[in-house]
PDB file of C-alpha atoms in Angstrom:
ATOM      1  CA  GLN D   1       4.009  77.031 274.164  1.00  0.00           C
ATOM      2  CA  ALA D   2       7.204  76.237 272.252  1.00  0.00           C
ATOM      3  CA  GLU D   3       5.937  72.758 271.470  1.00  0.00           C
ATOM      4  CA  LEU D   4       2.635  74.089 270.112  1.00  0.00           C
ATOM      5  CA  VAL D   5       4.439  76.661 267.970  1.00  0.00           C
ATOM      6  CA  ALA D   6       6.844  74.045 266.614  1.00  0.00           C
ATOM      7  CA  ALA D   7       4.003  71.673 265.762  1.00  0.00           C
ATOM      8  CA  GLN D   8       2.136  74.500 264.014  1.00  0.00           C
ATOM      9  CA  ARG D   9       5.187  75.267 261.894  1.00  0.00           C
ATOM     10  CA  GLN D  10       5.601  71.611 261.027  1.00  0.00           C
ATOM     11  CA  VAL D  11       2.028  71.370 259.751  1.00  0.00           C
ATOM     12  CA  GLU D  12       2.340  74.705 257.943  1.00  0.00           C
ATOM     13  CA  GLU D  13       5.531  73.607 256.144  1.00  0.00           C
ATOM     14  CA  ALA D  14       3.917  70.300 255.188  1.00  0.00           C
ATOM     15  CA  GLY D  15       0.980  72.195 253.678  1.00  0.00           C
ATOM     16  CA  LEU D  16      -1.561  70.056 255.508  1.00  0.00           C
ATOM     17  CA  PRO D  17      -5.112  71.443 255.724  1.00  0.00           C
ATOM     18  CA  ASN D  18      -6.823  71.090 259.083  1.00  0.00           C
ATOM     19  CA  ALA D  19      -9.166  68.374 257.804  1.00  0.00           C
ATOM     20  CA  ARG D  20      -6.151  66.172 257.012  1.00  0.00           C
ATOM     21  CA  THR D  21      -4.174  66.974 260.152  1.00  0.00           C
ATOM     22  CA  GLY D  22      -4.186  64.323 262.865  1.00  0.00           C
ATOM     23  CA  ALA D  23      -2.460  63.938 266.207  1.00  0.00           C
ATOM     24  CA  ALA D  24       0.540  62.234 264.589  1.00  0.00           C
ATOM     25  CA  ASP D  25       1.057  65.287 262.370  1.00  0.00           C
ATOM     26  CA  PHE D  26       0.959  67.624 265.382  1.00  0.00           C
ATOM     27  CA  PRO D  27       3.328  66.092 267.957  1.00  0.00           C
ATOM     28  CA  LEU D  28       2.946  67.289 271.551  1.00  0.00           C
ATOM     29  CA  PRO D  29       4.971  64.775 273.600  1.00  0.00           C
ATOM     30  CA  SER D  30       5.425  66.886 276.741  1.00  0.00           C
ATOM     31  CA  LEU D  31       1.688  67.738 276.822  1.00  0.00           C
ATOM     32  CA  ARG D  32       0.535  64.136 276.468  1.00  0.00           C
ATOM     33  CA  ASP D  33      -0.107  63.533 280.180  1.00  0.00           C
ATOM     34  CA  THR D  34      -1.891  66.883 280.570  1.00  0.00           C
ATOM     35  CA  LEU D  35      -4.162  66.235 277.603  1.00  0.00           C
ATOM     36  CA  ASP D  36      -4.910  62.704 278.812  1.00  0.00           C
ATOM     37  CA  ARG D  37      -6.018  64.203 282.135  1.00  0.00           C
ATOM     38  CA  VAL D  38      -8.205  66.698 280.292  1.00  0.00           C
ATOM     39  CA  VAL D  39      -9.907  63.920 278.324  1.00  0.00           C
ATOM     40  CA  HIS D  40     -10.480  61.932 281.516  1.00  0.00           C
ATOM     41  CA  GLU D  41     -11.983  65.003 283.187  1.00  0.00           C
ATOM     42  CA  LEU D  42     -14.289  65.559 280.216  1.00  0.00           C
ATOM     43  CA  CYS D  43     -15.501  61.962 280.095  1.00  0.00           C
ATOM     44  CA  HIS D  44     -15.453  60.923 283.739  1.00  0.00           C
ATOM     45  CA  GLY D  45     -15.071  64.065 285.839  1.00  0.00           C
ATOM     46  CA  ARG D  46     -16.615  67.512 285.875  1.00  0.00           C
ATOM     47  CA  GLY D  47     -17.221  67.490 282.142  1.00  0.00           C
ATOM     48  CA  PHE D  48     -15.148  70.569 281.322  1.00  0.00           C
ATOM     49  CA  ALA D  49     -11.596  71.853 281.647  1.00  0.00           C
ATOM     50  CA  VAL D  50      -9.764  75.127 281.048  1.00  0.00           C
ATOM     51  CA  LEU D  51      -6.261  75.290 279.559  1.00  0.00           C
ATOM     52  CA  HIS D  52      -4.261  78.496 280.022  1.00  0.00           C
ATOM     53  CA  GLY D  53      -1.101  79.509 278.214  1.00  0.00           C
ATOM     54  CA  VAL D  54      -2.047  78.503 274.667  1.00  0.00           C
ATOM     55  CA  PRO D  55      -0.255  81.084 272.469  1.00  0.00           C
ATOM     56  CA  THR D  56      -2.253  83.758 270.633  1.00  0.00           C
ATOM     57  CA  ALA D  57      -0.042  86.835 270.149  1.00  0.00           C
ATOM     58  CA  GLY D  58       1.960  87.317 266.957  1.00  0.00           C
ATOM     59  CA  PHE D  59       0.089  84.797 264.803  1.00  0.00           C
ATOM     60  CA  GLU D  60      -2.125  85.176 261.753  1.00  0.00           C
ATOM     61  CA  LEU D  61      -5.587  83.624 261.920  1.00  0.00           C
ATOM     62  CA  PRO D  62      -4.675  80.573 259.758  1.00  0.00           C
ATOM     63  CA  GLN D  63      -1.798  79.834 262.142  1.00  0.00           C
ATOM     64  CA  LEU D  64      -4.076  80.166 265.158  1.00  0.00           C
ATOM     65  CA  GLU D  65      -6.509  77.766 263.485  1.00  0.00           C
ATOM     66  CA  ARG D  66      -3.725  75.211 263.070  1.00  0.00           C
ATOM     67  CA  ILE D  67      -2.719  75.522 266.730  1.00  0.00           C
ATOM     68  CA  TYR D  68      -6.333  75.137 267.839  1.00  0.00           C
ATOM     69  CA  TRP D  69      -7.082  72.238 265.521  1.00  0.00           C
ATOM     70  CA  GLY D  70      -3.811  70.452 266.229  1.00  0.00           C
ATOM     71  CA  LEU D  71      -4.296  70.675 269.988  1.00  0.00           C
ATOM     72  CA  CYS D  72      -7.836  69.333 269.677  1.00  0.00           C
ATOM     73  CA  THR D  73      -6.729  66.330 267.584  1.00  0.00           C
ATOM     74  CA  HIS D  74      -5.153  64.965 270.763  1.00  0.00           C
ATOM     75  CA  MET D  75      -8.488  65.032 272.591  1.00  0.00           C
ATOM     76  CA  GLY D  76     -10.974  63.700 270.041  1.00  0.00           C
ATOM     77  CA  ARG D  77     -12.061  63.536 266.419  1.00  0.00           C
ATOM     78  CA  GLY D  78     -13.192  66.823 264.953  1.00  0.00           C
ATOM     79  CA  VAL D  79     -16.539  66.897 263.163  1.00  0.00           C
ATOM     80  CA  THR D  80     -18.584  69.658 261.586  1.00  0.00           C
ATOM     81  CA  GLN D  81     -21.806  70.863 263.162  1.00  0.00           C
ATOM     82  CA  ASN D  82     -22.955  73.377 260.562  1.00  0.00           C
ATOM     83  CA  SER D  83     -24.317  73.365 257.019  1.00  0.00           C
ATOM     84  CA  ASP D  84     -21.186  74.707 255.348  1.00  0.00           C
ATOM     85  CA  THR D  85     -19.194  71.774 256.840  1.00  0.00           C
ATOM     86  CA  GLY D  86     -16.790  74.161 258.520  1.00  0.00           C
ATOM     87  CA  LEU D  87     -14.546  72.611 261.139  1.00  0.00           C
ATOM     88  CA  ILE D  88     -13.819  75.831 263.049  1.00  0.00           C
ATOM     89  CA  HIS D  89     -16.535  78.338 263.929  1.00  0.00           C
ATOM     90  CA  TYR D  90     -15.671  81.947 264.736  1.00  0.00           C
ATOM     91  CA  VAL D  91     -17.649  83.285 267.686  1.00  0.00           C
ATOM     92  CA  THR D  92     -17.426  86.956 266.865  1.00  0.00           C
ATOM     93  CA  ASP D  93     -19.595  89.855 265.788  1.00  0.00           C
ATOM     94  CA  GLY D  94     -16.994  91.054 263.284  1.00  0.00           C
ATOM     95  CA  ARG D  95     -16.470  90.248 259.618  1.00  0.00           C
ATOM     96  CA  LEU D  96     -15.735  86.604 260.448  1.00  0.00           C
ATOM     97  CA  ARG D  97     -19.092  86.045 262.139  1.00  0.00           C
ATOM     98  CA  PRO D  98     -20.745  82.903 260.676  1.00  0.00           C
ATOM     99  CA  ARG D  99     -23.540  83.824 258.274  1.00  0.00           C
ATOM    100  CA  GLN D 100     -25.104  80.477 257.396  1.00  0.00           C
ATOM    101  CA  GLY D 101     -28.513  79.545 258.742  1.00  0.00           C
ATOM    102  CA  THR D 102     -30.157  81.446 261.592  1.00  0.00           C
ATOM    103  CA  ARG D 103     -28.072  80.302 264.551  1.00  0.00           C
ATOM    104  CA  GLY D 104     -26.756  83.766 265.347  1.00  0.00           C
ATOM    105  CA  VAL D 105     -23.327  82.600 266.514  1.00  0.00           C
ATOM    106  CA  GLY D 106     -21.392  85.602 267.781  1.00  0.00           C
ATOM    107  CA  ALA D 107     -24.380  87.934 268.001  1.00  0.00           C
ATOM    108  CA  PRO D 108     -24.189  90.368 270.937  1.00  0.00           C
ATOM    109  CA  GLY D 109     -26.170  89.549 274.048  1.00  0.00           C
ATOM    110  CA  PRO D 110     -26.466  86.757 276.583  1.00  0.00           C
ATOM    111  CA  VAL D 111     -26.717  83.116 275.515  1.00  0.00           C
ATOM    112  CA  GLU D 112     -28.934  80.795 277.546  1.00  0.00           C
ATOM    113  CA  LEU D 113     -27.487  77.551 278.839  1.00  0.00           C
ATOM    114  CA  HIS D 114     -27.775  74.794 276.239  1.00  0.00           C
ATOM    115  CA  VAL D 115     -26.105  71.657 274.913  1.00  0.00           C
ATOM    116  CA  ASP D 116     -24.233  71.897 271.601  1.00  0.00           C
ATOM    117  CA  LEU D 117     -24.376  69.299 268.842  1.00  0.00           C
ATOM    118  CA  GLY D 118     -20.984  67.650 269.324  1.00  0.00           C
ATOM    119  CA  ASP D 119     -20.033  65.322 272.147  1.00  0.00           C
ATOM    120  CA  THR D 120     -17.381  67.836 273.213  1.00  0.00           C
ATOM    121  CA  VAL D 121     -17.035  71.516 272.346  1.00  0.00           C
ATOM    122  CA  ALA D 122     -13.778  73.473 272.561  1.00  0.00           C
ATOM    123  CA  LEU D 123     -13.344  77.249 272.668  1.00  0.00           C
ATOM    124  CA  TYR D 124     -10.072  79.034 271.886  1.00  0.00           C
ATOM    125  CA  CYS D 125     -10.144  82.613 273.205  1.00  0.00           C
ATOM    126  CA  VAL D 126      -7.936  84.727 270.933  1.00  0.00           C
ATOM    127  CA  GLN D 127      -9.356  88.127 271.905  1.00  0.00           C
ATOM    128  CA  GLN D 128     -11.866  88.638 274.674  1.00  0.00           C
ATOM    129  CA  ALA D 129     -14.836  90.950 274.084  1.00  0.00           C
ATOM    130  CA  PRO D 130     -14.381  94.501 275.446  1.00  0.00           C
ATOM    131  CA  ASP D 131     -16.963  94.023 278.204  1.00  0.00           C
ATOM    132  CA  ASP D 132     -15.125  90.885 279.371  1.00  0.00           C
ATOM    133  CA  PRO D 133     -18.158  88.615 279.831  1.00  0.00           C
ATOM    134  CA  PRO D 134     -17.608  85.379 281.746  1.00  0.00           C
ATOM    135  CA  SER D 135     -18.252  81.987 280.224  1.00  0.00           C
ATOM    136  CA  VAL D 136     -20.842  79.928 282.072  1.00  0.00           C
ATOM    137  CA  VAL D 137     -21.149  76.158 282.262  1.00  0.00           C
ATOM    138  CA  SER D 138     -23.520  73.878 284.115  1.00  0.00           C
ATOM    139  CA  SER D 139     -23.775  70.129 284.497  1.00  0.00           C
ATOM    140  CA  SER D 140     -26.551  68.399 282.564  1.00  0.00           C
ATOM    141  CA  MET D 141     -25.914  65.363 284.764  1.00  0.00           C
ATOM    142  CA  THR D 142     -26.629  67.439 287.879  1.00  0.00           C
ATOM    143  CA  VAL D 143     -29.894  68.531 286.280  1.00  0.00           C
ATOM    144  CA  TYR D 144     -30.689  64.911 285.412  1.00  0.00           C
ATOM    145  CA  ASN D 145     -29.984  63.760 288.958  1.00  0.00           C
ATOM    146  CA  GLU D 146     -32.281  66.459 290.345  1.00  0.00           C
ATOM    147  CA  ILE D 147     -35.037  65.359 287.964  1.00  0.00           C
ATOM    148  CA  VAL D 148     -34.563  61.770 289.139  1.00  0.00           C
ATOM    149  CA  ARG D 149     -34.608  62.884 292.757  1.00  0.00           C
ATOM    150  CA  GLN D 150     -37.499  65.332 292.639  1.00  0.00           C
ATOM    151  CA  HIS D 151     -39.571  64.528 289.547  1.00  0.00           C
ATOM    152  CA  PRO D 152     -38.881  61.056 288.141  1.00  0.00           C
ATOM    153  CA  GLU D 153     -42.326  61.162 286.533  1.00  0.00           C
ATOM    154  CA  TRP D 154     -40.901  63.645 283.997  1.00  0.00           C
ATOM    155  CA  LEU D 155     -38.285  61.255 282.616  1.00  0.00           C
ATOM    156  CA  PRO D 156     -40.564  59.482 280.086  1.00  0.00           C
ATOM    157  CA  ARG D 157     -41.514  62.805 278.494  1.00  0.00           C
ATOM    158  CA  LEU D 158     -37.884  63.941 278.319  1.00  0.00           C
ATOM    159  CA  GLU D 159     -36.794  60.612 276.862  1.00  0.00           C
ATOM    160  CA  GLU D 160     -39.586  60.800 274.303  1.00  0.00           C
ATOM    161  CA  GLY D 161     -37.935  63.966 273.049  1.00  0.00           C
ATOM    162  CA  PHE D 162     -38.926  67.099 271.163  1.00  0.00           C
ATOM    163  CA  ILE D 163     -38.934  68.334 267.601  1.00  0.00           C
ATOM    164  CA  TRP D 164     -35.993  70.680 266.944  1.00  0.00           C
ATOM    165  CA  ASP D 165     -35.712  73.615 264.583  1.00  0.00           C
ATOM    166  CA  ARG D 166     -32.899  73.094 262.056  1.00  0.00           C
ATOM    167  CA  ALA D 167     -31.929  76.765 262.151  1.00  0.00           C
ATOM    168  CA  GLY D 168     -32.071  77.213 258.383  1.00  0.00           C
ATOM    169  CA  GLU D 169     -29.196  74.788 257.793  1.00  0.00           C
ATOM    170  CA  GLN D 170     -31.169  72.013 256.126  1.00  0.00           C
ATOM    171  CA  ALA D 171     -30.490  71.035 252.517  1.00  0.00           C
ATOM    172  CA  PRO D 172     -32.799  72.459 249.819  1.00  0.00           C
ATOM    173  CA  GLY D 173     -36.126  70.678 249.921  1.00  0.00           C
ATOM    174  CA  GLU D 174     -35.574  69.174 253.372  1.00  0.00           C
ATOM    175  CA  SER D 175     -37.785  69.836 256.392  1.00  0.00           C
ATOM    176  CA  GLU D 176     -37.150  72.924 258.521  1.00  0.00           C
ATOM    177  CA  VAL D 177     -37.421  70.743 261.625  1.00  0.00           C
ATOM    178  CA  SER D 178     -35.886  67.471 262.767  1.00  0.00           C
ATOM    179  CA  ASP D 179     -37.340  64.326 261.245  1.00  0.00           C
ATOM    180  CA  TYR D 180     -37.960  62.831 264.677  1.00  0.00           C
ATOM    181  CA  PRO D 181     -38.232  63.944 268.327  1.00  0.00           C
ATOM    182  CA  VAL D 182     -34.751  64.333 269.814  1.00  0.00           C
ATOM    183  CA  PRO D 183     -34.492  62.919 273.372  1.00  0.00           C
ATOM    184  CA  ALA D 184     -33.570  65.554 275.949  1.00  0.00           C
ATOM    185  CA  TRP D 185     -32.010  62.917 278.210  1.00  0.00           C
ATOM    186  CA  SER D 186     -31.500  59.241 277.496  1.00  0.00           C
ATOM    187  CA  LYS D 187     -29.681  56.344 279.085  1.00  0.00           C
ATOM    188  CA  ALA D 188     -27.931  53.470 277.298  1.00  0.00           C
ATOM    189  CA  GLY D 189     -25.377  51.021 278.603  1.00  0.00           C
ATOM    190  CA  GLY D 190     -25.306  52.792 281.953  1.00  0.00           C
ATOM    191  CA  THR D 191     -24.360  56.124 280.345  1.00  0.00           C
ATOM    192  CA  VAL D 192     -26.658  59.139 280.475  1.00  0.00           C
ATOM    193  CA  THR D 193     -26.498  61.620 277.610  1.00  0.00           C
ATOM    194  CA  CYS D 194     -28.195  64.976 277.119  1.00  0.00           C
ATOM    195  CA  ARG D 195     -29.263  66.996 274.069  1.00  0.00           C
ATOM    196  CA  PHE D 196     -31.246  69.987 275.255  1.00  0.00           C
ATOM    197  CA  HIS D 197     -31.549  73.427 273.682  1.00  0.00           C
ATOM    198  CA  PRO D 198     -34.797  75.160 274.710  1.00  0.00           C
ATOM    199  CA  LYS D 199     -34.576  77.828 271.980  1.00  0.00           C
ATOM    200  CA  TRP D 200     -34.282  75.280 269.176  1.00  0.00           C
ATOM    201  CA  ILE D 201     -37.061  73.169 270.689  1.00  0.00           C
ATOM    202  CA  ARG D 202     -39.474  76.100 270.996  1.00  0.00           C
ATOM    203  CA  LYS D 203     -38.754  77.214 267.423  1.00  0.00           C
ATOM    204  CA  GLY D 204     -39.158  73.681 266.126  1.00  0.00           C
ATOM    205  CA  LEU D 205     -42.526  73.290 267.804  1.00  0.00           C
ATOM    206  CA  ALA D 206     -43.654  76.679 266.485  1.00  0.00           C
ATOM    207  CA  ARG D 207     -42.841  75.585 262.931  1.00  0.00           C
ATOM    208  CA  ILE D 208     -45.222  72.644 263.232  1.00  0.00           C
ATOM    209  CA  GLY D 209     -47.946  74.780 264.767  1.00  0.00           C
ATOM    210  CA  ARG D 210     -47.707  73.879 268.412  1.00  0.00           C
ATOM    211  CA  SER D 211     -46.053  75.026 271.602  1.00  0.00           C
ATOM    212  CA  LEU D 212     -45.044  73.536 274.904  1.00  0.00           C
ATOM    213  CA  THR D 213     -47.917  72.483 277.133  1.00  0.00           C
ATOM    214  CA  ALA D 214     -48.242  73.943 280.604  1.00  0.00           C
ATOM    215  CA  ALA D 215     -46.789  70.727 282.019  1.00  0.00           C
ATOM    216  CA  GLU D 216     -43.840  70.897 279.625  1.00  0.00           C
ATOM    217  CA  GLU D 217     -43.235  74.554 280.458  1.00  0.00           C
ATOM    218  CA  LYS D 218     -43.016  73.536 284.109  1.00  0.00           C
ATOM    219  CA  ILE D 219     -40.370  70.950 283.229  1.00  0.00           C
ATOM    220  CA  PHE D 220     -38.381  73.477 281.179  1.00  0.00           C
ATOM    221  CA  ASP D 221     -38.554  76.030 283.997  1.00  0.00           C
ATOM    222  CA  PHE D 222     -37.253  73.443 286.459  1.00  0.00           C
ATOM    223  CA  ILE D 223     -34.366  72.527 284.147  1.00  0.00           C
ATOM    224  CA  ARG D 224     -33.434  76.197 283.727  1.00  0.00           C
ATOM    225  CA  ASP D 225     -33.623  76.911 287.461  1.00  0.00           C
ATOM    226  CA  VAL D 226     -31.498  73.897 288.441  1.00  0.00           C
ATOM    227  CA  ALA D 227     -28.925  74.647 285.729  1.00  0.00           C
ATOM    228  CA  ASP D 228     -28.710  78.304 286.782  1.00  0.00           C
ATOM    229  CA  ALA D 229     -28.454  77.430 290.466  1.00  0.00           C
ATOM    230  CA  ASN D 230     -25.551  75.062 289.788  1.00  0.00           C
ATOM    231  CA  CYS D 231     -23.695  77.000 287.098  1.00  0.00           C
ATOM    232  CA  PHE D 232     -20.043  78.038 287.208  1.00  0.00           C
ATOM    233  CA  ALA D 233     -18.849  81.290 285.635  1.00  0.00           C
ATOM    234  CA  PHE D 234     -15.207  81.815 284.711  1.00  0.00           C
ATOM    235  CA  PRO D 235     -13.086  84.034 282.418  1.00  0.00           C
ATOM    236  CA  LEU D 236     -11.697  82.566 279.207  1.00  0.00           C
ATOM    237  CA  HIS D 237      -8.634  84.807 279.270  1.00  0.00           C
ATOM    238  CA  ALA D 238      -5.620  84.023 281.429  1.00  0.00           C
TER     239      ALA D 238
END
């Protein structure tokens, strides 16, 4: 914790905005091995990791943002995934809830399993919701392997992809849906990748006047059932 706090103060005193802060500006020498193991686990292991002990108490929100951003610079390159080009998204139903588009980030209620837009997504739990809901993850590679094992005939349709809704975040005059079908699973150079969000797919299809066929609904049901059966729920707080 002391190293994270010291690095935050260093960036704060230098007046660096998050967008201009890199790993060299946020030194974490004693955490290097731990963060390298996290990156390896993300890329070659289970696909997710949980870090406990990141400080939260006694800091203002801008300071917490610097800690979060600085830590993440050691594990990848931060990119925006929303229309206002924000680099940090608040998942909250309070005054800081994101208001752009129709994505509903932070809205109360359960969230179905899905794949986000970045290669890796990080969450920094500053204050858990009063009802203490668990976070739930599942392996898209497990789902893929079960499709290969039980229904390989579905792979061409999944690789062909689906039109996605753009959740109201397109530029003025641009289409409300993706310009091309987005593959649900694809394989290149021996690496399988996944981009699957059933809610955005259903909304995208509705915008162009169609819906999933009965055969496609069967595929989506299978994906949901396998993901649910193999999910892992855990608390974000310590």
